[in-house]
Coordinates of N, CA and C in Angstrom, one line a residue:
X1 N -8.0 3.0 0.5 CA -9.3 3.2 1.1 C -9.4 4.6 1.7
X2 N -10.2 5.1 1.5 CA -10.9 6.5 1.5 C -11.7 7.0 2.7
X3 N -12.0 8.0 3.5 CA -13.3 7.6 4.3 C -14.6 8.0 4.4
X4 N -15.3 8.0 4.9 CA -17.0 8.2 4.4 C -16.9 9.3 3.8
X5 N -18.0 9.6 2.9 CA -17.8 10.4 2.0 C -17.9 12.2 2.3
X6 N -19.3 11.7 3.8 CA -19.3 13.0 4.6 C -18.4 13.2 5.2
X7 N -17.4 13.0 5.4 CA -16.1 12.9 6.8 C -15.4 13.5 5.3
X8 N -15.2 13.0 4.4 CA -14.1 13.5 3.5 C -14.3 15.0 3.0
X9 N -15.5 15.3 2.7 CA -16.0 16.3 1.9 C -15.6 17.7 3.7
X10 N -16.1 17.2 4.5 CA -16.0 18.0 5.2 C -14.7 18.4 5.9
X11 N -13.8 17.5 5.8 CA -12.3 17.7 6.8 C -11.4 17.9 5.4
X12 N -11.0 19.3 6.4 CA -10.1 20.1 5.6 C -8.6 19.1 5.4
X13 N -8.2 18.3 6.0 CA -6.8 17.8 5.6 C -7.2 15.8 5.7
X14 N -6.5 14.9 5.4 CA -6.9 13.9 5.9 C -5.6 12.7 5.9
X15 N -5.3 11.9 6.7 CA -3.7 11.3 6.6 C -4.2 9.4 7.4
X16 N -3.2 8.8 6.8 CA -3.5 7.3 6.7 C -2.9 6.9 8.5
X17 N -3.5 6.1 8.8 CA -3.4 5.5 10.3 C -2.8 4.0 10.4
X18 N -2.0 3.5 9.3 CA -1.7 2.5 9.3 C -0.7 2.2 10.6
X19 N -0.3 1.2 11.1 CA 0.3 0.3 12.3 C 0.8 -0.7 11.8
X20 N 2.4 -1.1 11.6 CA 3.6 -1.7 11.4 C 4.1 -2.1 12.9
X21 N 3.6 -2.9 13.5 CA 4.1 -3.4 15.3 C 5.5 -4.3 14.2
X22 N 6.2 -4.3 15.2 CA 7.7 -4.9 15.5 C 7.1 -6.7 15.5
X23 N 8.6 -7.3 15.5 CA 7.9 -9.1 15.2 C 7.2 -9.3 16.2
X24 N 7.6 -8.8 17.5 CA 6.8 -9.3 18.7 C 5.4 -8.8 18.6
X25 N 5.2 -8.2 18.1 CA 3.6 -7.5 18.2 C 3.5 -6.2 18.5
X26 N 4.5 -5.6 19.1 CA 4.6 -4.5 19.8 C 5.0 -3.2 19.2
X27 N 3.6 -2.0 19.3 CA 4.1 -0.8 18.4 C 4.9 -0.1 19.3
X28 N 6.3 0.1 18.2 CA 7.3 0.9 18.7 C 7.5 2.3 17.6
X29 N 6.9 1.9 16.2 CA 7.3 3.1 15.4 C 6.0 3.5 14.9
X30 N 6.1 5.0 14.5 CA 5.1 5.1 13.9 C 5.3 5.8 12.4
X31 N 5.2 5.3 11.2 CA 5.4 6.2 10.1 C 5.1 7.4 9.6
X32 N 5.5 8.4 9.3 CA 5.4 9.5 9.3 C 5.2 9.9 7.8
X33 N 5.5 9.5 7.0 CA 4.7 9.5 5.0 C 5.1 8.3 4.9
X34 N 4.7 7.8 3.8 CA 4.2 6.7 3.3 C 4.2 6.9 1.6
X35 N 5.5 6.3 0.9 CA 5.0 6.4 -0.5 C 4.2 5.6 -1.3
X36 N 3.4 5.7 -2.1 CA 2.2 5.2 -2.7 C 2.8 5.2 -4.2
X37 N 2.9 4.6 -4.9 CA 3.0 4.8 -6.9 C 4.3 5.4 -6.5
X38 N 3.9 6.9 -6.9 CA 4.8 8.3 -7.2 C 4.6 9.1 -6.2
X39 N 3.5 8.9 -5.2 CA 3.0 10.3 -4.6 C 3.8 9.9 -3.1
X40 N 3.8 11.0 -2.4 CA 4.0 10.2 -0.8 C 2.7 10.7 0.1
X41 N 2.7 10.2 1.1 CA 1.1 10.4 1.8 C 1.8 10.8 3.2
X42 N 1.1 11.6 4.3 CA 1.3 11.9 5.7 C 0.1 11.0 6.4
X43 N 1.2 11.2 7.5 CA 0.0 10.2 8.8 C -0.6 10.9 8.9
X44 N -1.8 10.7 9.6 CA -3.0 11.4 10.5 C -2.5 12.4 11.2
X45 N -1.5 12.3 12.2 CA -0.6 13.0 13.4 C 0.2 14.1 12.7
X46 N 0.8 14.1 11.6 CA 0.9 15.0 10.6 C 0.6 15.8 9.9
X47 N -0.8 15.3 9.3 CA -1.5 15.8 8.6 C -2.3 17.0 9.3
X48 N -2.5 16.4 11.0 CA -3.1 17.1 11.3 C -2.4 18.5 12.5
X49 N -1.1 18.1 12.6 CA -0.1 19.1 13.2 C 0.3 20.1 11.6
X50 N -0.3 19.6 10.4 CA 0.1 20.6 9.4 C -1.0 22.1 9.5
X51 N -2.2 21.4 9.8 CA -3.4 22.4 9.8 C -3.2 22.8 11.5
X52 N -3.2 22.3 12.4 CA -2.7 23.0 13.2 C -1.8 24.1 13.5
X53 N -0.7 24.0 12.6 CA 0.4 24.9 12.9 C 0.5 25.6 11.6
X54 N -0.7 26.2 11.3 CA -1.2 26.7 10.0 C 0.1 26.8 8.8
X55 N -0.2 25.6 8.4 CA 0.5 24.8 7.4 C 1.9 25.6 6.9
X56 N 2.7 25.0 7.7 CA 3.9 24.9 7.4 C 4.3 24.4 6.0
X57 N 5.4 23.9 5.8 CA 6.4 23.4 4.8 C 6.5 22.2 5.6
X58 N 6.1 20.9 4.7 CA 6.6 19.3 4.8 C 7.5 19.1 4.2
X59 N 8.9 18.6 5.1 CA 9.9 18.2 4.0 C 10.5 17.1 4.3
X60 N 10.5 16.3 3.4 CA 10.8 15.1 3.9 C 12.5 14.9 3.2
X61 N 13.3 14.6 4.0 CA 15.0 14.7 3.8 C 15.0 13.3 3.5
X62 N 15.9 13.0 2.3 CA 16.7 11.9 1.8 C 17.8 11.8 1.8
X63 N 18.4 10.5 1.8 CA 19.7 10.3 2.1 C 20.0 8.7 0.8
X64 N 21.2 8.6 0.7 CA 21.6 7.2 0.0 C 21.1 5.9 0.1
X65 N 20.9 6.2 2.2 CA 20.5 4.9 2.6 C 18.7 4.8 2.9
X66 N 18.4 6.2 2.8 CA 16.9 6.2 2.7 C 16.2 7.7 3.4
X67 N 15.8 7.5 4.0 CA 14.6 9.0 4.8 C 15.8 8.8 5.8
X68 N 16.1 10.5 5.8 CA 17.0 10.9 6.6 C 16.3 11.8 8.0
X69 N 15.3 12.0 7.6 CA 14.3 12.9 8.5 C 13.2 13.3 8.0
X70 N 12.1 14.2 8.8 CA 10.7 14.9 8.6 C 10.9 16.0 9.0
X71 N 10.6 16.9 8.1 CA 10.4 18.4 9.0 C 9.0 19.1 8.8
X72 N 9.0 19.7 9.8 CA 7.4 20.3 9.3 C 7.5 21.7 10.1
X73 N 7.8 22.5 9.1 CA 8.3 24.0 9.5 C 9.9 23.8 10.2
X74 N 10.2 24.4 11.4 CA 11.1 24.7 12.0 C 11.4 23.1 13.0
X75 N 10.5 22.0 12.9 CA 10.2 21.5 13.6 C 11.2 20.1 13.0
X76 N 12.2 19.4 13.0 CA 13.2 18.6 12.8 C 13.0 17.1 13.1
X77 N 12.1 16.5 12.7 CA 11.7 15.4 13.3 C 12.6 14.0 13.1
X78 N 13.5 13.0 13.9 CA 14.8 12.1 13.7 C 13.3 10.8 13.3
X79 N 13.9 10.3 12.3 CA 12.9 8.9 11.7 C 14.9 8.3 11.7
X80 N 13.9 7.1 11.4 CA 14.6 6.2 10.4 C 14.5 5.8 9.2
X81 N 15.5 5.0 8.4 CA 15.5 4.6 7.0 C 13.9 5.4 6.3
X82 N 13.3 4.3 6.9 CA 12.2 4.3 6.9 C 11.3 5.3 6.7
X83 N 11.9 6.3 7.3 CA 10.6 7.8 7.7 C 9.6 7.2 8.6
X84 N 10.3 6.2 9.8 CA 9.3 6.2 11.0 C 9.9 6.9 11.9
X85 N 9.2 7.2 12.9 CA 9.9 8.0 14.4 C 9.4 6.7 15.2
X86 N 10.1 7.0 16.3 CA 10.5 5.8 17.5 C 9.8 7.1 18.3
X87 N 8.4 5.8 18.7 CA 7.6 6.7 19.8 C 7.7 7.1 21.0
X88 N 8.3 7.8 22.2 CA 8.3 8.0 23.0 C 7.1 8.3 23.7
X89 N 6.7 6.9 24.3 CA 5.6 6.8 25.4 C 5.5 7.8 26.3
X90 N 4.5 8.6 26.8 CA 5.0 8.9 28.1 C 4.0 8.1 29.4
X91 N 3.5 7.5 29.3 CA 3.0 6.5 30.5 C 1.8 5.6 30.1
X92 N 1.5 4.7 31.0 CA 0.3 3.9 30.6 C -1.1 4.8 29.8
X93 N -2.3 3.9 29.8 CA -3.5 4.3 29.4 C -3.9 5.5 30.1
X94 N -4.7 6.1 29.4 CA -4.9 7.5 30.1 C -3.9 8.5 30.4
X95 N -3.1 8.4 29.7 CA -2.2 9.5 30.6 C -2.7 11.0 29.3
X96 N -3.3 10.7 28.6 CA -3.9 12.1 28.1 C -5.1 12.0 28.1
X97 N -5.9 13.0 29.0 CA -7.4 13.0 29.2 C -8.2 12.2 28.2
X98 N -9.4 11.9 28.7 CA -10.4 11.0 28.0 C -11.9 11.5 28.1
X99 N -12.6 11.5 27.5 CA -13.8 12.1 27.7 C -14.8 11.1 27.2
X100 N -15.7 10.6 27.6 CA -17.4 10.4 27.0 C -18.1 11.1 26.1
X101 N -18.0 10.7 24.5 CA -18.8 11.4 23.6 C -20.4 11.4 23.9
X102 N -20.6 10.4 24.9 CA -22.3 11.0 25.5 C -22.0 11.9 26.3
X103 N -20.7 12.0 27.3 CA -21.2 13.0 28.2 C -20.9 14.4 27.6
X104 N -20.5 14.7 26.2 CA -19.9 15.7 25.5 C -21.8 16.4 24.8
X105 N -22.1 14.9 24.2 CA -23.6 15.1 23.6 C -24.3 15.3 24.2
X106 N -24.4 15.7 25.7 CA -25.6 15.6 27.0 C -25.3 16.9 27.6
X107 N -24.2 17.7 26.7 CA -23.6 18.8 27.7 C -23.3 19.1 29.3
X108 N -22.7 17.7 29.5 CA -22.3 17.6 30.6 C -20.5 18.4 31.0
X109 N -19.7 18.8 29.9 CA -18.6 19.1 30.2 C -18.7 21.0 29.6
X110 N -17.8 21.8 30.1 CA -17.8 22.7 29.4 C -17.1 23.0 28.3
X111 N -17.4 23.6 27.4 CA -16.9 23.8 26.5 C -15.2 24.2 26.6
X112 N -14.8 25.2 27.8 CA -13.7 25.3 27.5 C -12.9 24.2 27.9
X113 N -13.0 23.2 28.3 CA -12.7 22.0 28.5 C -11.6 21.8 26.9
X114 N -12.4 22.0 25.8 CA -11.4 21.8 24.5 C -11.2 23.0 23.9
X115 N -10.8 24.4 24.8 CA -10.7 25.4 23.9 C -9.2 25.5 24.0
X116 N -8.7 25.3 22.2 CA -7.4 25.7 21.8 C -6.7 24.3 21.9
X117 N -7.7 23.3 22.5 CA -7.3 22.0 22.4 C -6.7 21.0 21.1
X118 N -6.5 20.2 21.1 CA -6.2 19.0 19.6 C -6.9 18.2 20.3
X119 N -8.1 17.9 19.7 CA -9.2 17.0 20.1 C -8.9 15.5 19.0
X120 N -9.0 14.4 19.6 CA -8.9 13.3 18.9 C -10.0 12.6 19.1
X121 N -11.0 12.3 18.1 CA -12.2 11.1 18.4 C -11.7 9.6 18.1
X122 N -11.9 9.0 18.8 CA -11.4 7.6 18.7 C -12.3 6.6 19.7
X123 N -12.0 5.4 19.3 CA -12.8 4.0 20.0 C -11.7 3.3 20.9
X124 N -12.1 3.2 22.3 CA -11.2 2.7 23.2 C -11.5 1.5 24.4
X125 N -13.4 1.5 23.4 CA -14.0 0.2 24.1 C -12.9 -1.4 23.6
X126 N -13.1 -2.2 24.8 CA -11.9 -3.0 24.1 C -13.0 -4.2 21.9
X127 N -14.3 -4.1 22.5 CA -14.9 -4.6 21.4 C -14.8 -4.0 20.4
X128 N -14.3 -2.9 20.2 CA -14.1 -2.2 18.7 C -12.6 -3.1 18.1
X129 N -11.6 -3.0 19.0 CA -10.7 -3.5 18.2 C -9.6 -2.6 17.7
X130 N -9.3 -1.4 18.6 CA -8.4 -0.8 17.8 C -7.5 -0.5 19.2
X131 N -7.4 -1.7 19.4 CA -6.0 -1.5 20.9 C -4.8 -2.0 20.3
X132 N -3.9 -2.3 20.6 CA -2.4 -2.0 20.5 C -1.9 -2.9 21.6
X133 N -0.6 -3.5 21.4 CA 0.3 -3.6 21.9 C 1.4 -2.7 22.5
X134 N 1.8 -1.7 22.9 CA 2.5 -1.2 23.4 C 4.0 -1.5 24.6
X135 N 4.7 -0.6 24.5 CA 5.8 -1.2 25.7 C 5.2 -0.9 27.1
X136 N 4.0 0.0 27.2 CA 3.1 0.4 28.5 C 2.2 -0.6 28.9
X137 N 1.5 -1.0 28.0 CA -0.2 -1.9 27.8 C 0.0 -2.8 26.8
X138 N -0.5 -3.9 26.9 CA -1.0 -4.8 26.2 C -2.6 -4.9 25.5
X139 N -3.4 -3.8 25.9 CA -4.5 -3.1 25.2 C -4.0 -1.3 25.8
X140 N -3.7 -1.1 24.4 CA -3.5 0.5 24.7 C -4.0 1.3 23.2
X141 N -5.2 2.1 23.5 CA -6.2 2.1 22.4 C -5.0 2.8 21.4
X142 N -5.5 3.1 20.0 CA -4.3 3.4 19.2 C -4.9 4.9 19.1
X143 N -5.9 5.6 19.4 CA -6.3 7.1 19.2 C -5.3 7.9 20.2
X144 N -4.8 7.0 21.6 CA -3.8 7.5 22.5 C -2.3 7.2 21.8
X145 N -2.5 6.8 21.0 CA -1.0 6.3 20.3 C -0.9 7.5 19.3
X146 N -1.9 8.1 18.5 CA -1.5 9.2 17.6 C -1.2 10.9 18.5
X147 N -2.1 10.6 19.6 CA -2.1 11.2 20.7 C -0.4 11.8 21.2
X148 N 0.1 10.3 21.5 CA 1.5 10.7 21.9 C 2.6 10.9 20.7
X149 N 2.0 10.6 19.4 CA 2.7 10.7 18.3 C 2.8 12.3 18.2
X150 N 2.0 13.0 18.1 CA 1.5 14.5 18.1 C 2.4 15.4 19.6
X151 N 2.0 15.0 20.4 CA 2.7 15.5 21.6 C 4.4 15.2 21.4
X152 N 4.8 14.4 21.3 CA 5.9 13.9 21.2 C 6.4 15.3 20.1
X153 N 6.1 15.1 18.7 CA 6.4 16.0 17.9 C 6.2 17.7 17.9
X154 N 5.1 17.9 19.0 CA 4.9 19.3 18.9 C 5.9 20.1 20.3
X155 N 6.2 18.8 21.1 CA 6.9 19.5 22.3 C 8.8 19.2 21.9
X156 N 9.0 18.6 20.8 CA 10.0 17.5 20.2 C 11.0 16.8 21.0
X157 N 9.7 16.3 22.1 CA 10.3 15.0 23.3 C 10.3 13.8 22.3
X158 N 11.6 13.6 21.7 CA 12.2 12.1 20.7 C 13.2 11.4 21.2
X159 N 12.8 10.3 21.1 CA 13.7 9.5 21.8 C 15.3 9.4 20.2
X160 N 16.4 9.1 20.9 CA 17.5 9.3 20.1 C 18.4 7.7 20.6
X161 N 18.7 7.5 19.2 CA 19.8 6.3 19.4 C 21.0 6.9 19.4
X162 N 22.1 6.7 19.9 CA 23.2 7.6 20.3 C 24.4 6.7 19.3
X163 N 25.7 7.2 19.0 CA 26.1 6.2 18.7 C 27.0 5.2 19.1
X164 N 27.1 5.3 20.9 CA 27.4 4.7 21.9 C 26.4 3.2 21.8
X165 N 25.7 3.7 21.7 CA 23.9 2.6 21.6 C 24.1 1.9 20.5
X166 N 24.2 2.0 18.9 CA 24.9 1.5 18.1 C 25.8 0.8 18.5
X167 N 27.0 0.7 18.4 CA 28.9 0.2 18.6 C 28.1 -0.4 19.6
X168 N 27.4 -0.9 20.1 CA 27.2 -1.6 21.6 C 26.3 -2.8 21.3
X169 N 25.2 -2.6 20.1 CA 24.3 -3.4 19.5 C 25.0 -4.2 18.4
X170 N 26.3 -3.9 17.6 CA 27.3 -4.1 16.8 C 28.1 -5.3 17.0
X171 N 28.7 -4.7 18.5 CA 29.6 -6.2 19.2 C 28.7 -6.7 19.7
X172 N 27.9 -6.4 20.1 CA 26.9 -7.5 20.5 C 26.4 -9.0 19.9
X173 N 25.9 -8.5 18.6 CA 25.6 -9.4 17.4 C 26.7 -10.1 17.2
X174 N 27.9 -9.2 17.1 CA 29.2 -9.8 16.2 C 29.2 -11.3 17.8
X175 N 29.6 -10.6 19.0 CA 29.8 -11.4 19.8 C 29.1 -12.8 20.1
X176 N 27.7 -12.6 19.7 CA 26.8 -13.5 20.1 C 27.0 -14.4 19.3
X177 N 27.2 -13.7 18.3 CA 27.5 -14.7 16.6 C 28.5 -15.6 16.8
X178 N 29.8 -15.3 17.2 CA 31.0 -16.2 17.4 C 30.3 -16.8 18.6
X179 N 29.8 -17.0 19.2 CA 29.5 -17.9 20.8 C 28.6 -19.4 20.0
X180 N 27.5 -18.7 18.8 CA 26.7 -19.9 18.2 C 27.6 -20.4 17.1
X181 N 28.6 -19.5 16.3 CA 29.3 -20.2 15.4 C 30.3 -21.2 16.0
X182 N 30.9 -20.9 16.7 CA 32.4 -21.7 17.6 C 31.8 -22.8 18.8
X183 N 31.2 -22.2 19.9 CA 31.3 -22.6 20.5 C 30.2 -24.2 21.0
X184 N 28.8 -23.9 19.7 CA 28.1 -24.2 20.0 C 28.2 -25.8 19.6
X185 N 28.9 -25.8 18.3 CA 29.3 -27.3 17.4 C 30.0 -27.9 18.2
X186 N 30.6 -27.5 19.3 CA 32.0 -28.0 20.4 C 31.2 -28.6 21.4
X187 N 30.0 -28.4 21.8 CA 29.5 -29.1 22.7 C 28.2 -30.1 22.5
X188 N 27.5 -30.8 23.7 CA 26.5 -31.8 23.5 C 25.2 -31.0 22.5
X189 N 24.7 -32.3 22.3 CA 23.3 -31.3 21.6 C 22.5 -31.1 22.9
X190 N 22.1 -31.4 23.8 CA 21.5 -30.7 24.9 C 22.1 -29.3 25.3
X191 N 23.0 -29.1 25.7 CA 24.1 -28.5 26.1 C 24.3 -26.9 24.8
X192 N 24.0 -27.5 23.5 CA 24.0 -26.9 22.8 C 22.6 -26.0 22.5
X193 N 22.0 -26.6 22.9 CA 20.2 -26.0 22.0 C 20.2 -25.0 23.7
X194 N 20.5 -25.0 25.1 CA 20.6 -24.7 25.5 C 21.4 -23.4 25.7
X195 N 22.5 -23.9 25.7 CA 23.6 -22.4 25.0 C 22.9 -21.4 24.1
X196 N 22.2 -22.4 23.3 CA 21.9 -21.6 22.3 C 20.4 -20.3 22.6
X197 N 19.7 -20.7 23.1 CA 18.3 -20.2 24.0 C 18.9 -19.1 24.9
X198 N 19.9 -19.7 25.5 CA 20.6 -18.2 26.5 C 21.4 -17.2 25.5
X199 N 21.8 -17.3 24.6 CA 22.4 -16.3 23.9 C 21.4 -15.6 23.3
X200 N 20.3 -16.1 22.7 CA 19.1 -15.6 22.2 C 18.3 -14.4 23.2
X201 N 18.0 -14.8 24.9 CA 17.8 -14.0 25.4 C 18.7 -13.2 26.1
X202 N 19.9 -13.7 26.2 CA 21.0 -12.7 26.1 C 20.6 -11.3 25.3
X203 N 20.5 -11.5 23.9 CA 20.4 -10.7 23.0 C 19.2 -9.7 23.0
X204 N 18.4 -10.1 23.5 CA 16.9 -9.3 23.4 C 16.8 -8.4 24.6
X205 N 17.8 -9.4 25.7 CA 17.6 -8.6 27.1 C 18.7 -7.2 27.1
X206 N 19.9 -7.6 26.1 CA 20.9 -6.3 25.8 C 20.3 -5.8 25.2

């Protein structure tokens, strides 16, 4: 899907906005290309840090096990498998200014307000429908979500799994696993579905 035909003809670059939330509902990643057929496509936040930073080199790194990274110029961006980045929030709603497109059309603000800015137009009434789940908000519009996708990447504040963080998510599983394999058939079925619910949030809460 393509978008209006004036919006196309006129914007010099243009990148997909798709949203992949986690089982819980909650967006944690955001993907950074996207392969299509044969071609691969950039996000919006990309697409438009490409024209911004007068178009660097996109390179997207492979590995055995999949997307090993994103780079865009000098700029080294850590994904996963995937070619998603793990978004580092930096605080609830609003934490990057907000403006009124009437109060913009009534010239109520001044212009230098957005000079040398990265201006984002987006809907953040809750009746549009383009709020989010977040680990901040439970309505957190998603134009603030490419918002911190862009910030994140242009200042390259990324959040990192270490491999301490790994080995620790590893015995975890292994561990939890022997408590429902062994321990769980050894006791009552009450006793058991119980055990079992604590190991579960055991797991989510590690």
């Amino acid at each position: 899907m393509t978008n209006l035909k004036p919006l196309s003809e006129a914007a010099e670059n243009s990148g997909y906005f798709n949203a992949f939330p986690d089982s819980d509902g909650t967006l944690r990643w955001s993907p950074l290309v996207i392969k299509f057929q044969d071609n691969f496509y950039s996000s919006l936040p990309i697409s438009l840090l490409l024209q911004y930073l007068d178009w660097p080199t996109l390179t997207l790194r492979m590995a055995e096990f999949g997307v090993e990274g994103v780079a865009i110029g000098d700029i080294e961006i850590p994904t996963d498998e995937y070619g998603r980045l793990l978004i580092n929030y930096l605080g609830p709603v609003k934490t990057f200014p907000h403006y009124s497109i009437s109060d913009i059309i009534k010239g109520r603000l001044s212009p230098d307000t957005f000079k040398d800015k990265i201006v984002l137009v987006g809907a953040t009434a809750t009746g549009i429908y383009d709020l989010r789940v977040t680990p901040f908000s439970a309505v957190y519009p998603g134009v603030e979500i490419h918002a911190t996708v862009i910030d994140n990447i242009l200042h390259q504040n990324f959040l990192h799994q270490s491999s301490v963080t790994t080995l620790i998510d590893i015995c975890s599983i292994i561990f939890l696993g022997l408590v429902i394999g062994i321990v769980v058939p050894r006791v009552k079925a009450v006793t058991g579905i119980l055990l079992s619910f604590l190991v579960v949030v055991s797991f989510v809460v590690i």
